[in-house]
Amino acid sequence: MTLLTEAVDGLATDIRLPDGDGPFPAVLVRTPYDRRRYRAELSGWAQRGFAALAQDVRGRHSSAGAWHPYRNEAADGAATVRWIRRQPWSDGRLVAAGASYAGYCALALALEAPEDARPDAVIAAVPALGTAETAREPSGVERLSARAGWWAAHGDRRDSDEEALAKALAADPELLAHLPVSGLPERLGRSLPSWTGLWRHRERGRLGSRARHAGSPLLAVGGRHDPFTEETFALWRCWGGPSARLLMGPWGHGLVAEPGPDADPAHRVRLGDLYARWAHLALTGELRNGHRGAVALGGSPLWVPADTEGEPYSPDLLLLHGTSFTADPERPVPSGELTVPTGGTPDRCLLATAPLPRPLDVVGPAEVRLRAAADTPCSDWFARLAAITPDGTAERLAVGAVRRADPPGRAAEFTVALGRLARRLRAGTRLRLEIAGHHFPAHARNPHTGDDPVTATHLLASRREVAPGRVALRLPVLRTPRPTDPVQEILR
């Protein structure tokens, strides 16, 4: 296999060609994370008969120009596709592939590039669908620690420093607690002009709306412990191309390299081999039309069809404490802890179920409905669901967030979406539900003053009241799971 390096419109590009005369179908990965890290992946594609390319996006690593996240990817990708199709080793067919930001690059090429430069198939894994989608929850609540980590590592610089935030936190553990949030670059000690611009983006769903008009097959791959789970599922569901496949495992953002605590050996999938087999079928038109796929049922060895959803079930909840509690941004509920305080002034409402009398298979969207009030003009409400095993071990199942602007002191009924679950819960497990006002530092603190949490410098404690009899946990429970083979679902 031959490795070439080219500058395509000033963009550094590694090319791995298969042995033989060709021409070959091509796979293109465009990334801000250093194309040289993809050489093993390129070799895998080439061994399976593809001309494989990895390209540094504009302004990153060895590519020319200025780095502006989410701005140039459709145009630069289109220029690269046209260049590939002119090469003697290319047979004209092309798959756009990538994970995280590279997944966005693949989707922008498929959905926003001119028709003549669009790929013939798309593989998008844990895709970061845009600035607004990554910066905030759908309700507007700001995702703080993950965005601070990404921007510190990759923002406004040609190279990357993956440990930039960790090193800064080691020097100042309260780094993310300092106000305003917009002042983070000064506390990091370097120029980061795009940080403030990040929070100006509020429009979500641009790629999602265009996905309905897609013209190529899609393979969407996600992890149930990944922050972009909902976006991955929604992308698959609304994809308008001739076929769409979804693979959702009990994984984090690193997919099979980052298994969750509920992963089973049966959930190990050879993604490289699966991608290549799917790509061959997609390029030859051998995939069946329609939406198919498989979702792993965590805590079991099973996979179920991707469109599986259980029937609504609301277990009885017992109030433990916190009908009245104080959401104090000076002492926020920590996002990284699963233990809960047992004494002192309550900082959350805590409820739990009795031990489950039998195993429960939960597959589909879950939610919490409640009636509650805050004495401040703006408030965030977090619902955190955990499983407490018979031996007392706590495991997080889901977190949901809603931002409210109700009149102070007036009770309102609302719903907090917990996202999609796919989990078998053992008999004897108790479900613990926390209702809190903060989830820090995963999310920025609501100052409760009505000011923007990104620029606020003054914090106000918020008194909360929850009507315990009006709290309902809605879970989608399967009567009888219908097992499937994930590889067959993807390749049929």
Short mmCIF file of N, CA, C and O in Angstrom, two decimals, residues 227-348:
data_model
loop_
_atom_site.label_atom_id
_atom_site.label_comp_id
_atom_site.label_asym_id
_atom_site.label_seq_id
_atom_site.Cartn_x
_atom_site.Cartn_y
_atom_site.Cartn_z
N PRO A 227 -22.47 12.43 24.95
CA PRO A 227 -23.34 13.61 25.07
C PRO A 227 -24.18 13.89 23.83
O PRO A 227 -25.14 14.65 23.91
N PHE A 228 -23.83 13.28 22.70
CA PHE A 228 -24.57 13.54 21.46
C PHE A 228 -25.51 12.38 21.09
O PHE A 228 -25.86 12.21 19.92
N THR A 229 -25.94 11.61 22.07
CA THR A 229 -26.83 10.48 21.81
C THR A 229 -28.10 10.91 21.11
O THR A 229 -28.51 10.32 20.10
N GLU A 230 -28.75 11.94 21.65
CA GLU A 230 -30.04 12.37 21.09
C GLU A 230 -29.88 12.89 19.67
O GLU A 230 -30.71 12.62 18.80
N GLU A 231 -28.81 13.62 19.42
CA GLU A 231 -28.58 14.15 18.07
C GLU A 231 -28.32 13.01 17.08
O GLU A 231 -28.77 13.07 15.93
N THR A 232 -27.59 11.99 17.51
CA THR A 232 -27.31 10.86 16.63
C THR A 232 -28.60 10.13 16.26
O THR A 232 -28.84 9.80 15.10
N PHE A 233 -29.43 9.88 17.27
CA PHE A 233 -30.69 9.18 17.02
C PHE A 233 -31.61 10.02 16.12
O PHE A 233 -32.21 9.50 15.17
N ALA A 234 -31.71 11.32 16.41
CA ALA A 234 -32.57 12.18 15.60
C ALA A 234 -32.08 12.27 14.16
O ALA A 234 -32.89 12.31 13.22
N LEU A 235 -30.77 12.31 13.96
CA LEU A 235 -30.22 12.33 12.61
C LEU A 235 -30.66 11.10 11.84
O LEU A 235 -31.11 11.19 10.69
N TRP A 236 -30.53 9.94 12.46
CA TRP A 236 -30.94 8.69 11.79
C TRP A 236 -32.44 8.70 11.48
O TRP A 236 -32.85 8.33 10.38
N ARG A 237 -33.22 9.13 12.44
CA ARG A 237 -34.67 9.07 12.27
C ARG A 237 -35.15 9.99 11.16
O ARG A 237 -36.08 9.65 10.41
N CYS A 238 -34.53 11.18 11.01
CA CYS A 238 -35.04 12.13 10.02
C CYS A 238 -34.32 12.05 8.68
O CYS A 238 -34.66 12.79 7.75
N TRP A 239 -33.32 11.17 8.56
CA TRP A 239 -32.55 11.09 7.32
C TRP A 239 -33.45 10.74 6.14
O TRP A 239 -34.19 9.77 6.17
N GLY A 240 -33.34 11.53 5.06
CA GLY A 240 -34.21 11.33 3.92
C GLY A 240 -33.61 10.53 2.79
O GLY A 240 -34.26 10.36 1.74
N GLY A 241 -32.38 10.05 2.94
CA GLY A 241 -31.75 9.27 1.88
C GLY A 241 -32.42 7.93 1.69
O GLY A 241 -33.32 7.54 2.43
N PRO A 242 -31.96 7.17 0.69
CA PRO A 242 -32.61 5.90 0.37
C PRO A 242 -32.54 4.88 1.49
O PRO A 242 -33.41 4.01 1.59
N SER A 243 -31.51 4.93 2.32
CA SER A 243 -31.42 4.01 3.46
C SER A 243 -30.69 4.71 4.59
O SER A 243 -29.82 5.56 4.36
N ALA A 244 -31.05 4.35 5.81
CA ALA A 244 -30.39 4.90 7.00
C ALA A 244 -30.24 3.77 8.01
O ALA A 244 -31.20 3.04 8.27
N ARG A 245 -29.03 3.63 8.55
CA ARG A 245 -28.75 2.58 9.52
C ARG A 245 -28.23 3.23 10.79
O ARG A 245 -27.45 4.18 10.75
N LEU A 246 -28.63 2.68 11.94
CA LEU A 246 -28.20 3.18 13.24
C LEU A 246 -27.60 2.05 14.05
O LEU A 246 -28.20 0.97 14.17
N LEU A 247 -26.43 2.30 14.63
CA LEU A 247 -25.82 1.40 15.60
C LEU A 247 -25.58 2.21 16.87
O LEU A 247 -24.83 3.18 16.86
N MET A 248 -26.23 1.81 17.96
CA MET A 248 -26.13 2.53 19.22
C MET A 248 -25.73 1.54 20.31
O MET A 248 -26.49 0.64 20.64
N GLY A 249 -24.52 1.71 20.84
CA GLY A 249 -24.02 0.79 21.85
C GLY A 249 -23.90 1.44 23.21
O GLY A 249 -24.06 2.66 23.36
N PRO A 250 -23.57 0.68 24.24
CA PRO A 250 -23.39 1.21 25.60
C PRO A 250 -22.00 1.81 25.77
O PRO A 250 -21.20 1.36 26.59
N TRP A 251 -21.72 2.82 24.97
CA TRP A 251 -20.38 3.39 24.86
C TRP A 251 -20.41 4.89 25.14
O TRP A 251 -21.44 5.52 25.07
N GLY A 252 -19.21 5.44 25.41
CA GLY A 252 -19.05 6.87 25.51
C GLY A 252 -18.64 7.45 24.17
O GLY A 252 -18.81 6.82 23.11
N HIS A 253 -18.04 8.64 24.20
CA HIS A 253 -17.69 9.34 22.96
C HIS A 253 -16.62 8.57 22.17
O HIS A 253 -16.53 8.73 20.95
N GLY A 254 -15.84 7.74 22.84
CA GLY A 254 -14.83 6.93 22.16
C GLY A 254 -15.35 5.62 21.61
O GLY A 254 -14.57 4.76 21.17
N LEU A 255 -16.67 5.43 21.64
CA LEU A 255 -17.34 4.22 21.11
C LEU A 255 -16.77 2.96 21.77
O LEU A 255 -16.67 2.92 22.98
N VAL A 256 -16.44 1.93 20.99
CA VAL A 256 -16.07 0.65 21.59
C VAL A 256 -14.82 0.77 22.46
O VAL A 256 -14.60 -0.07 23.33
N ALA A 257 -14.00 1.78 22.24
CA ALA A 257 -12.82 1.99 23.08
C ALA A 257 -13.19 2.61 24.43
O ALA A 257 -12.33 2.74 25.30
N GLU A 258 -14.44 2.98 24.61
CA GLU A 258 -14.90 3.63 25.84
C GLU A 258 -16.21 2.99 26.30
O GLU A 258 -17.27 3.63 26.31
N PRO A 259 -16.18 1.70 26.68
CA PRO A 259 -17.42 1.03 27.09
C PRO A 259 -17.93 1.56 28.41
O PRO A 259 -17.16 1.94 29.30
N GLY A 260 -19.25 1.59 28.55
CA GLY A 260 -19.86 2.00 29.81
C GLY A 260 -19.91 0.87 30.80
O GLY A 260 -19.60 -0.29 30.48
N PRO A 261 -20.33 1.15 32.04
CA PRO A 261 -20.39 0.10 33.06
C PRO A 261 -21.42 -0.97 32.77
O PRO A 261 -21.36 -2.06 33.36
N ASP A 262 -22.36 -0.70 31.86
CA ASP A 262 -23.40 -1.68 31.52
C ASP A 262 -23.08 -2.45 30.25
O ASP A 262 -23.91 -3.20 29.75
N ALA A 263 -21.86 -2.30 29.71
CA ALA A 263 -21.49 -2.99 28.47
C ALA A 263 -21.25 -4.47 28.75
O ALA A 263 -20.75 -4.85 29.81
N ASP A 264 -21.59 -5.29 27.78
CA ASP A 264 -21.42 -6.74 27.84
C ASP A 264 -20.46 -7.16 26.73
O ASP A 264 -20.35 -6.47 25.71
N PRO A 265 -19.75 -8.28 26.89
CA PRO A 265 -18.88 -8.74 25.78
C PRO A 265 -19.63 -8.87 24.45
O PRO A 265 -19.02 -8.68 23.39
N ALA A 266 -20.93 -9.14 24.49
CA ALA A 266 -21.70 -9.26 23.25
C ALA A 266 -21.87 -7.92 22.55
O ALA A 266 -22.32 -7.87 21.40
N HIS A 267 -21.52 -6.83 23.24
CA HIS A 267 -21.65 -5.50 22.64
C HIS A 267 -20.37 -5.05 21.95
O HIS A 267 -20.32 -3.93 21.43
N ARG A 268 -19.34 -5.89 21.95
CA ARG A 268 -18.13 -5.54 21.23
C ARG A 268 -18.37 -5.73 19.74
O ARG A 268 -18.79 -6.79 19.29
N VAL A 269 -18.12 -4.69 18.98
CA VAL A 269 -18.34 -4.71 17.53
C VAL A 269 -17.05 -4.28 16.84
O VAL A 269 -16.42 -3.31 17.26
N ARG A 270 -16.66 -4.99 15.81
CA ARG A 270 -15.49 -4.59 15.02
C ARG A 270 -15.94 -3.51 14.04
O ARG A 270 -16.36 -3.78 12.92
N LEU A 271 -15.85 -2.28 14.51
CA LEU A 271 -16.42 -1.18 13.74
C LEU A 271 -15.73 -1.00 12.39
O LEU A 271 -16.40 -0.73 11.38
N GLY A 272 -14.41 -1.12 12.33
CA GLY A 272 -13.72 -0.93 11.06
C GLY A 272 -14.21 -1.88 10.00
O GLY A 272 -14.47 -1.49 8.85
N ASP A 273 -14.33 -3.15 10.35
CA ASP A 273 -14.82 -4.14 9.40
C ASP A 273 -16.26 -3.86 9.01
O ASP A 273 -16.63 -3.96 7.83
N LEU A 274 -17.10 -3.47 10.00
CA LEU A 274 -18.50 -3.18 9.71
C LEU A 274 -18.63 -1.97 8.80
O LEU A 274 -19.44 -1.97 7.84
N TYR A 275 -17.85 -0.92 9.06
CA TYR A 275 -17.91 0.27 8.20
C TYR A 275 -17.59 -0.09 6.75
O TYR A 275 -18.27 0.35 5.82
N ALA A 276 -16.53 -0.87 6.55
CA ALA A 276 -16.11 -1.20 5.19
C ALA A 276 -17.16 -2.05 4.48
O ALA A 276 -17.46 -1.83 3.29
N ARG A 277 -17.72 -3.02 5.17
CA ARG A 277 -18.74 -3.87 4.54
C ARG A 277 -19.98 -3.05 4.19
O ARG A 277 -20.56 -3.21 3.11
N TRP A 278 -20.37 -2.16 5.11
CA TRP A 278 -21.52 -1.30 4.82
C TRP A 278 -21.22 -0.39 3.63
O TRP A 278 -22.07 -0.19 2.76
N ALA A 279 -20.01 0.18 3.59
CA ALA A 279 -19.66 1.10 2.51
C ALA A 279 -19.71 0.42 1.16
O ALA A 279 -20.20 0.99 0.18
N HIS A 280 -19.22 -0.81 1.06
CA HIS A 280 -19.28 -1.54 -0.21
C HIS A 280 -20.73 -1.72 -0.65
O HIS A 280 -21.06 -1.50 -1.84
N LEU A 281 -21.61 -2.09 0.29
CA LEU A 281 -23.02 -2.28 -0.06
C LEU A 281 -23.68 -0.96 -0.43
O LEU A 281 -24.49 -0.90 -1.36
N ALA A 282 -23.33 0.10 0.29
CA ALA A 282 -23.92 1.41 -0.01
C ALA A 282 -23.52 1.89 -1.39
O ALA A 282 -24.35 2.44 -2.14
N LEU A 283 -22.27 1.70 -1.77
CA LEU A 283 -21.78 2.19 -3.06
C LEU A 283 -22.30 1.36 -4.23
O LEU A 283 -22.35 1.85 -5.36
N THR A 284 -22.64 0.12 -3.98
CA THR A 284 -23.16 -0.74 -5.06
C THR A 284 -24.68 -0.80 -5.08
O THR A 284 -25.27 -1.52 -5.89
N GLY A 285 -25.33 -0.03 -4.19
CA GLY A 285 -26.79 0.02 -4.17
C GLY A 285 -27.45 -1.23 -3.65
O GLY A 285 -28.62 -1.49 -3.97
N GLU A 286 -26.74 -2.01 -2.83
CA GLU A 286 -27.29 -3.29 -2.36
C GLU A 286 -27.97 -3.20 -1.01
O GLU A 286 -28.48 -4.21 -0.51
N LEU A 287 -28.00 -2.04 -0.38
CA LEU A 287 -28.71 -1.90 0.88
C LEU A 287 -30.21 -1.76 0.63
O LEU A 287 -30.64 -1.09 -0.31
N ARG A 288 -31.01 -2.39 1.48
CA ARG A 288 -32.44 -2.22 1.38
C ARG A 288 -32.82 -0.79 1.75
O ARG A 288 -32.18 -0.15 2.59
N ASN A 289 -33.87 -0.29 1.13
CA ASN A 289 -34.36 1.03 1.48
C ASN A 289 -34.95 1.04 2.87
O ASN A 289 -35.38 0.00 3.40
N GLY A 290 -34.99 2.22 3.49
CA GLY A 290 -35.64 2.37 4.77
C GLY A 290 -34.67 2.53 5.92
O GLY A 290 -33.45 2.55 5.76
N HIS A 291 -35.25 2.66 7.11
CA HIS A 291 -34.50 2.89 8.33
C HIS A 291 -34.44 1.60 9.15
O HIS A 291 -35.47 1.02 9.49
N ARG A 292 -33.22 1.18 9.43
CA ARG A 292 -33.00 -0.02 10.23
C ARG A 292 -31.83 0.24 11.17
O ARG A 292 -31.14 1.25 11.06
N GLY A 293 -31.59 -0.72 12.06
CA GLY A 293 -30.45 -0.58 12.95
C GLY A 293 -30.63 -1.40 14.21
O GLY A 293 -31.58 -2.17 14.35
N ALA A 294 -29.68 -1.22 15.14
CA ALA A 294 -29.70 -2.00 16.37
C ALA A 294 -29.21 -1.13 17.53
O ALA A 294 -28.31 -0.31 17.37
N VAL A 295 -29.82 -1.36 18.69
CA VAL A 295 -29.46 -0.67 19.93
C VAL A 295 -29.12 -1.74 20.96
O VAL A 295 -29.88 -2.69 21.15
N ALA A 296 -27.98 -1.60 21.63
CA ALA A 296 -27.59 -2.55 22.66
C ALA A 296 -28.41 -2.31 23.93
O ALA A 296 -28.62 -1.17 24.34
N LEU A 297 -28.87 -3.38 24.54
CA LEU A 297 -29.58 -3.31 25.80
C LEU A 297 -28.57 -3.48 26.92
O LEU A 297 -28.14 -4.59 27.23
N GLY A 298 -28.11 -2.36 27.49
CA GLY A 298 -27.10 -2.41 28.53
C GLY A 298 -27.53 -3.26 29.71
O GLY A 298 -28.72 -3.34 30.04
N GLY A 299 -26.56 -3.90 30.37
CA GLY A 299 -26.88 -4.78 31.48
C GLY A 299 -27.35 -6.14 31.05
O GLY A 299 -27.77 -6.95 31.89
N SER A 300 -27.29 -6.41 29.75
CA SER A 300 -27.67 -7.71 29.19
C SER A 300 -26.79 -7.95 27.98
O SER A 300 -26.10 -7.04 27.52
N PRO A 301 -26.81 -9.14 27.39
CA PRO A 301 -26.05 -9.37 26.16
C PRO A 301 -26.83 -9.04 24.89
O PRO A 301 -26.33 -9.27 23.79
N LEU A 302 -28.04 -8.48 25.02
CA LEU A 302 -28.94 -8.35 23.89
C LEU A 302 -28.72 -7.08 23.08
O LEU A 302 -28.27 -6.06 23.59
N TRP A 303 -29.06 -7.18 21.80
CA TRP A 303 -29.31 -6.05 20.91
C TRP A 303 -30.77 -6.12 20.49
O TRP A 303 -31.31 -7.21 20.30
N VAL A 304 -31.40 -4.95 20.33
CA VAL A 304 -32.79 -4.90 19.88
C VAL A 304 -32.85 -3.98 18.67
O VAL A 304 -31.98 -3.13 18.47
N PRO A 305 -33.87 -4.13 17.81
CA PRO A 305 -34.00 -3.24 16.65
C PRO A 305 -34.05 -1.78 17.07
O PRO A 305 -34.57 -1.43 18.14
N ALA A 306 -33.50 -0.91 16.22
CA ALA A 306 -33.32 0.50 16.58
C ALA A 306 -34.64 1.22 16.81
O ALA A 306 -34.66 2.23 17.53
N ASP A 307 -35.72 0.75 16.22
CA ASP A 307 -37.01 1.43 16.40
C ASP A 307 -37.79 0.90 17.60
O ASP A 307 -38.95 1.25 17.80
N THR A 308 -37.17 0.07 18.42
CA THR A 308 -37.85 -0.50 19.59
C THR A 308 -38.12 0.57 20.64
O THR A 308 -37.23 1.35 20.99
N GLU A 309 -39.34 0.59 21.15
CA GLU A 309 -39.68 1.47 22.27
C GLU A 309 -40.65 0.75 23.18
O GLU A 309 -41.58 0.09 22.72
N GLY A 310 -40.44 0.87 24.48
CA GLY A 310 -41.32 0.23 25.44
C GLY A 310 -42.60 1.01 25.66
O GLY A 310 -42.81 2.10 25.12
N GLU A 311 -43.46 0.42 26.47
CA GLU A 311 -44.72 1.06 26.82
C GLU A 311 -44.55 1.90 28.07
O GLU A 311 -43.77 1.57 28.96
N PRO A 312 -45.27 3.01 28.19
CA PRO A 312 -45.10 3.91 29.34
C PRO A 312 -45.38 3.20 30.66
O PRO A 312 -46.36 2.46 30.80
N TYR A 313 -44.52 3.44 31.62
CA TYR A 313 -44.64 2.85 32.95
C TYR A 313 -44.16 3.88 33.96
O TYR A 313 -43.09 4.49 33.78
N SER A 314 -44.94 4.08 35.02
CA SER A 314 -44.59 5.05 36.06
C SER A 314 -44.50 4.33 37.40
O SER A 314 -45.54 4.05 38.02
N PRO A 315 -43.29 4.03 37.86
CA PRO A 315 -43.17 3.39 39.17
C PRO A 315 -43.52 4.36 40.29
O PRO A 315 -43.38 5.57 40.15
N ASP A 316 -43.99 3.82 41.41
CA ASP A 316 -44.29 4.66 42.56
C ASP A 316 -43.00 5.24 43.13
O ASP A 316 -41.98 4.55 43.22
N LEU A 317 -43.06 6.52 43.50
CA LEU A 317 -41.91 7.22 44.06
C LEU A 317 -42.16 7.57 45.51
O LEU A 317 -43.23 8.11 45.85
N LEU A 318 -41.19 7.29 46.36
CA LEU A 318 -41.26 7.64 47.76
C LEU A 318 -40.37 8.86 48.01
O LEU A 318 -39.19 8.86 47.64
N LEU A 319 -40.94 9.92 48.62
CA LEU A 319 -40.16 11.10 48.94
C LEU A 319 -39.21 10.79 50.10
O LEU A 319 -39.65 10.35 51.17
N LEU A 320 -37.92 11.04 49.90
CA LEU A 320 -36.94 10.86 50.97
C LEU A 320 -36.70 12.16 51.71
O LEU A 320 -36.67 12.19 52.93
N HIS A 321 -36.48 13.25 50.98
CA HIS A 321 -36.40 14.57 51.60
C HIS A 321 -36.34 15.64 50.52
O HIS A 321 -36.12 15.33 49.34
N GLY A 322 -36.55 16.89 50.92
CA GLY A 322 -36.34 18.01 50.00
C GLY A 322 -37.58 18.51 49.30
O GLY A 322 -37.47 19.05 48.20
N THR A 323 -38.77 18.37 49.91
CA THR A 323 -39.94 19.04 49.31
C THR A 323 -39.64 20.52 49.10
O THR A 323 -39.98 21.11 48.08
N SER A 324 -38.98 21.10 50.11
CA SER A 324 -38.44 22.46 49.99
C SER A 324 -36.92 22.35 50.02
O SER A 324 -36.37 21.66 50.87
N PHE A 325 -36.26 23.02 49.08
CA PHE A 325 -34.80 23.02 49.08
C PHE A 325 -34.29 24.33 48.50
O PHE A 325 -35.05 25.09 47.90
N THR A 326 -33.02 24.57 48.70
CA THR A 326 -32.38 25.79 48.20
C THR A 326 -31.36 25.43 47.14
O THR A 326 -30.45 24.63 47.38
N ALA A 327 -31.54 26.00 45.95
CA ALA A 327 -30.56 25.86 44.87
C ALA A 327 -29.62 27.06 44.95
O ALA A 327 -29.95 28.15 44.51
N ASP A 328 -28.47 26.84 45.57
CA ASP A 328 -27.52 27.93 45.80
C ASP A 328 -26.36 27.79 44.82
O ASP A 328 -25.57 26.85 44.92
N PRO A 329 -26.20 28.70 43.86
CA PRO A 329 -25.10 28.58 42.90
C PRO A 329 -23.72 28.70 43.53
O PRO A 329 -22.73 28.33 42.89
N GLU A 330 -23.63 29.21 44.75
CA GLU A 330 -22.34 29.23 45.44
C GLU A 330 -21.97 27.84 45.94
O GLU A 330 -20.81 27.55 46.19
N ARG A 331 -22.97 26.97 46.11
CA ARG A 331 -22.76 25.59 46.54
C ARG A 331 -23.60 24.67 45.66
O ARG A 331 -24.55 24.04 46.13
N PRO A 332 -23.28 24.59 44.37
CA PRO A 332 -24.13 23.85 43.44
C PRO A 332 -24.02 22.34 43.63
O PRO A 332 -23.01 21.83 44.14
N VAL A 333 -25.05 21.63 43.21
CA VAL A 333 -25.01 20.17 43.20
C VAL A 333 -23.94 19.74 42.21
O VAL A 333 -23.97 20.14 41.05
N PRO A 334 -22.95 18.96 42.66
CA PRO A 334 -21.84 18.58 41.77
C PRO A 334 -22.24 17.52 40.75
O PRO A 334 -22.89 16.53 41.10
N SER A 335 -21.85 17.74 39.51
CA SER A 335 -22.23 16.81 38.44
C SER A 335 -21.46 15.50 38.48
O SER A 335 -21.92 14.49 37.97
N GLY A 336 -20.27 15.51 39.08
CA GLY A 336 -19.43 14.32 39.03
C GLY A 336 -19.64 13.36 40.17
O GLY A 336 -18.96 12.32 40.22
N GLU A 337 -20.54 13.65 41.10
CA GLU A 337 -20.73 12.80 42.27
C GLU A 337 -22.07 12.06 42.19
O GLU A 337 -23.08 12.63 41.80
N LEU A 338 -22.05 10.80 42.60
CA LEU A 338 -23.27 10.01 42.66
C LEU A 338 -23.80 9.87 44.08
O LEU A 338 -24.94 9.44 44.29
N THR A 339 -22.96 10.20 45.08
CA THR A 339 -23.45 10.18 46.45
C THR A 339 -24.33 11.39 46.70
O THR A 339 -24.20 12.43 46.05
N VAL A 340 -25.26 11.25 47.65
CA VAL A 340 -26.15 12.36 47.98
C VAL A 340 -26.05 12.65 49.47
O VAL A 340 -25.83 11.74 50.28
N PRO A 341 -26.17 13.92 49.87
CA PRO A 341 -26.07 14.25 51.30
C PRO A 341 -27.27 13.72 52.05
O PRO A 341 -28.39 13.67 51.53
N THR A 342 -27.05 13.33 53.29
CA THR A 342 -28.13 12.79 54.11
C THR A 342 -28.55 13.75 55.22
O THR A 342 -29.53 13.50 55.92
N GLY A 343 -27.82 14.83 55.41
CA GLY A 343 -28.16 15.79 56.45
C GLY A 343 -27.95 17.21 56.00
O GLY A 343 -27.56 17.47 54.86
N GLY A 344 -28.22 18.16 56.89
CA GLY A 344 -28.05 19.56 56.56
C GLY A 344 -29.22 20.12 55.78
O GLY A 344 -30.23 19.45 55.55
N THR A 345 -29.07 21.36 55.34
CA THR A 345 -30.11 22.01 54.55
C THR A 345 -30.21 21.34 53.18
O THR A 345 -29.21 21.24 52.47
N PRO A 346 -31.39 20.86 52.78
CA PRO A 346 -31.51 20.16 51.49
C PRO A 346 -31.12 21.05 50.31
O PRO A 346 -31.48 22.23 50.27
N ASP A 347 -30.35 20.49 49.37
CA ASP A 347 -30.01 21.21 48.14
C ASP A 347 -30.64 20.55 46.92
O ASP A 347 -30.33 20.91 45.79
N ARG A 348 -31.55 19.61 47.17
CA ARG A 348 -32.24 18.92 46.09
C ARG A 348 -33.44 18.17 46.67
O ARG A 348 -33.48 17.90 47.88
#
